């Protein structure tokens, strides 16, 4: 087992203060983690600090798809379609355990955005630009074939559908596995470390940061030859610190997704469809782990990006779209929503455009002080974003120091847990390790399948942690093993890290999460020797997040006929 623990964090923070880094990355989302991995793999000694947990912002709140870029076609962004389509294949090959190919249906209706011709041509262009494998290229279905494939799709006005391939992912775990791989290569990484100011040399060039350790309250300084600001929705805050938040700036938009049990929303295909409101929006409905999640909204957000709320209007909009698009056994109501998530997208401001029209392109800003900032972009393109900014860092280091520039090294670099034989070997590895879990560790098939799917080649470490008996320390044996792995190898510092981002239980298995959350908190309190005040703050954090996630206030409003 490769250690990535609380002790690792403490050692990393000390090491970052002891010696000047080549590069310090601020922000532990997918962009910052990708930059750290790219730079470290090129021989650039890199550190990363994240003010909360890895992927706690935008990077755990996406539609959880490694997109091929189909939506870029509407903006005629052909280069982006080609790039993200190619990147999707690379992500899948380097981490097939957390990227699952899905057949996506795009039904089209009379009077809708898409028709048979535009869909067919669009998907053909998409397949070619995105370099889709022949076996995964689009097929077109007649109305009756569409209904046969997905019986719950609305039949009235249906003209047919296109079927193409998208890749579902666990965005929080993808970010984590990138960060873990960077750590394996020697990067110094610490979550719960908040930057409070920037440091400058005598030429007023940025040369590091001031920070506070959120866990201990201790403060310190980290010096680095180069500093990259990849803070997602907080990019402009760091630019404000630098006095360089001029010209283009961020435009934040909020996206909401809702999770419903598959028994209430029993689709078997993933679908991408027009909302029935003629507002130019599209939505996804995606089956996962016995649930169906649906979203997203796209509205301007001007408040604190940390925990954007889910409103009655958000829920009403999404459920109305679902109820008009699908002929379900019963109309969906807020009581059917088990959980939900809301996040903000850090887009680059484009005057005169609505949130849905603003390009998702990434952009790099360099201030007079040398601070590099990167914003925009998509989950799928994280590796190319990293390559572009690390190219610039590498060129500057080569000009200013004895560093010898190297190009990117990540195209064929397996992520943590990705040593499974690539996309071609994944299926046989999956069945082999599921069998091992059932035969040698007395696991139920469903549990073994979920563990292999979540951890990939790291599942062997989970198996070794499984205790005898049905439970230990008040936790089911699988949860006990996953939590202990999280503490030892995934830098779990707060209970919410495990319950939400490492296991996804708060989103896709909320009933089980409610059963184990107190035992998780108790176990971690003993493990870290928390005092009562710390334990209470950790409990409050879980309960506050749960209140946002399970939408009980919105349900109460409906029950009281206030809506």
GROMACS .gro file of N, CA and C in nm, residues 22 25 32 71 96 146 161 167 187-188 206 275 278 297 321 345 358 383 388 404-405 453 468 490 495 511 520-521 531:
model
   87
   22UNK      N    1   1.039   2.403  -0.720
   22UNK     CA    2   1.039   2.457  -0.856
   22UNK      C    3   0.903   2.519  -0.888
   25UNK      N    4   0.157   2.470  -0.684
   25UNK     CA    5   0.024   2.476  -0.743
   25UNK      C    6  -0.076   2.504  -0.632
   32UNK      N    7  -0.563   2.147  -1.089
   32UNK     CA    8  -0.442   2.156  -1.008
   32UNK      C    9  -0.373   2.022  -0.991
   71UNK      N   10  -2.128   1.863  -2.731
   71UNK     CA   11  -2.194   1.993  -2.717
   71UNK      C   12  -2.111   2.107  -2.777
   96UNK      N   13  -0.907   0.294  -1.653
   96UNK     CA   14  -1.036   0.235  -1.695
   96UNK      C   15  -1.128   0.201  -1.580
  146UNK      N   16  -3.646   0.326  -3.106
  146UNK     CA   17  -3.613   0.406  -2.989
  146UNK      C   18  -3.695   0.361  -2.869
  161UNK      N   19  -3.398   0.861  -3.283
  161UNK     CA   20  -3.289   0.894  -3.190
  161UNK      C   21  -3.155   0.856  -3.252
  167UNK      N   22  -1.856   0.854  -2.180
  167UNK     CA   23  -1.789   0.779  -2.074
  167UNK      C   24  -1.828   0.837  -1.939
  187UNK      N   25   0.574   1.436  -0.574
  187UNK     CA   26   0.512   1.565  -0.548
  187UNK      C   27   0.474   1.576  -0.401
  188UNK      N   28   0.481   1.697  -0.348
  188UNK     CA   29   0.448   1.724  -0.207
  188UNK      C   30   0.309   1.786  -0.203
  206UNK      N   31   0.642   3.705  -0.797
  206UNK     CA   32   0.586   3.612  -0.700
  206UNK      C   33   0.684   3.498  -0.676
  275UNK      N   34  -3.455   2.004  -2.316
  275UNK     CA   35  -3.561   2.033  -2.220
  275UNK      C   36  -3.685   2.073  -2.299
  278UNK      N   37  -3.812   2.492  -2.453
  278UNK     CA   38  -3.764   2.577  -2.564
  278UNK      C   39  -3.672   2.688  -2.514
  297UNK      N   40  -2.890   2.224  -1.444
  297UNK     CA   41  -2.928   2.363  -1.468
  297UNK      C   42  -2.804   2.441  -1.510
  321UNK      N   43  -3.889   1.888  -1.640
  321UNK     CA   44  -3.827   1.838  -1.763
  321UNK      C   45  -3.836   1.686  -1.770
  345UNK      N   46  -1.950   2.639  -1.218
  345UNK     CA   47  -1.853   2.628  -1.326
  345UNK      C   48  -1.778   2.760  -1.337
  358UNK      N   49  -2.178   3.059  -2.308
  358UNK     CA   50  -2.039   3.093  -2.281
  358UNK      C   51  -1.952   2.972  -2.308
  383UNK      N   52  -0.584   1.700  -1.877
  383UNK     CA   53  -0.445   1.665  -1.906
  383UNK      C   54  -0.384   1.763  -2.007
  388UNK      N   55  -0.038   2.242  -2.132
  388UNK     CA   56  -0.016   2.377  -2.182
  388UNK      C   57   0.051   2.467  -2.078
  404UNK      N   58   1.641   2.133  -1.761
  404UNK     CA   59   1.636   2.098  -1.903
  404UNK      C   60   1.492   2.065  -1.940
  405UNK      N   61   1.438   2.142  -2.033
  405UNK     CA   62   1.296   2.128  -2.067
  405UNK      C   63   1.265   1.988  -2.118
  453UNK      N   64  -1.451  -0.184  -0.919
  453UNK     CA   65  -1.483  -0.070  -1.004
  453UNK      C   66  -1.432   0.060  -0.944
  468UNK      N   67  -1.228  -0.994   0.973
  468UNK     CA   68  -1.314  -1.111   0.987
  468UNK      C   69  -1.447  -1.067   1.048
  490UNK      N   70  -0.544   0.764   0.121
  490UNK     CA   71  -0.620   0.862   0.043
  490UNK      C   72  -0.640   0.994   0.118
  495UNK      N   73  -1.458   1.332   0.818
  495UNK     CA   74  -1.555   1.227   0.781
  495UNK      C   75  -1.623   1.254   0.648
  511UNK      N   76  -2.914   0.617   0.214
  511UNK     CA   77  -2.971   0.543   0.327
  511UNK      C   78  -2.862   0.468   0.403
  520UNK      N   79  -1.863   0.612   1.149
  520UNK     CA   80  -1.746   0.668   1.080
  520UNK      C   81  -1.686   0.782   1.161
  521UNK      N   82  -1.773   0.871   1.211
  521UNK     CA   83  -1.725   0.985   1.291
  521UNK      C   84  -1.660   0.935   1.420
  531UNK      N   85  -1.062   1.601   2.028
  531UNK     CA   86  -1.135   1.642   2.148
  531UNK      C   87  -1.282   1.660   2.110
   0.00000   0.00000   0.00000
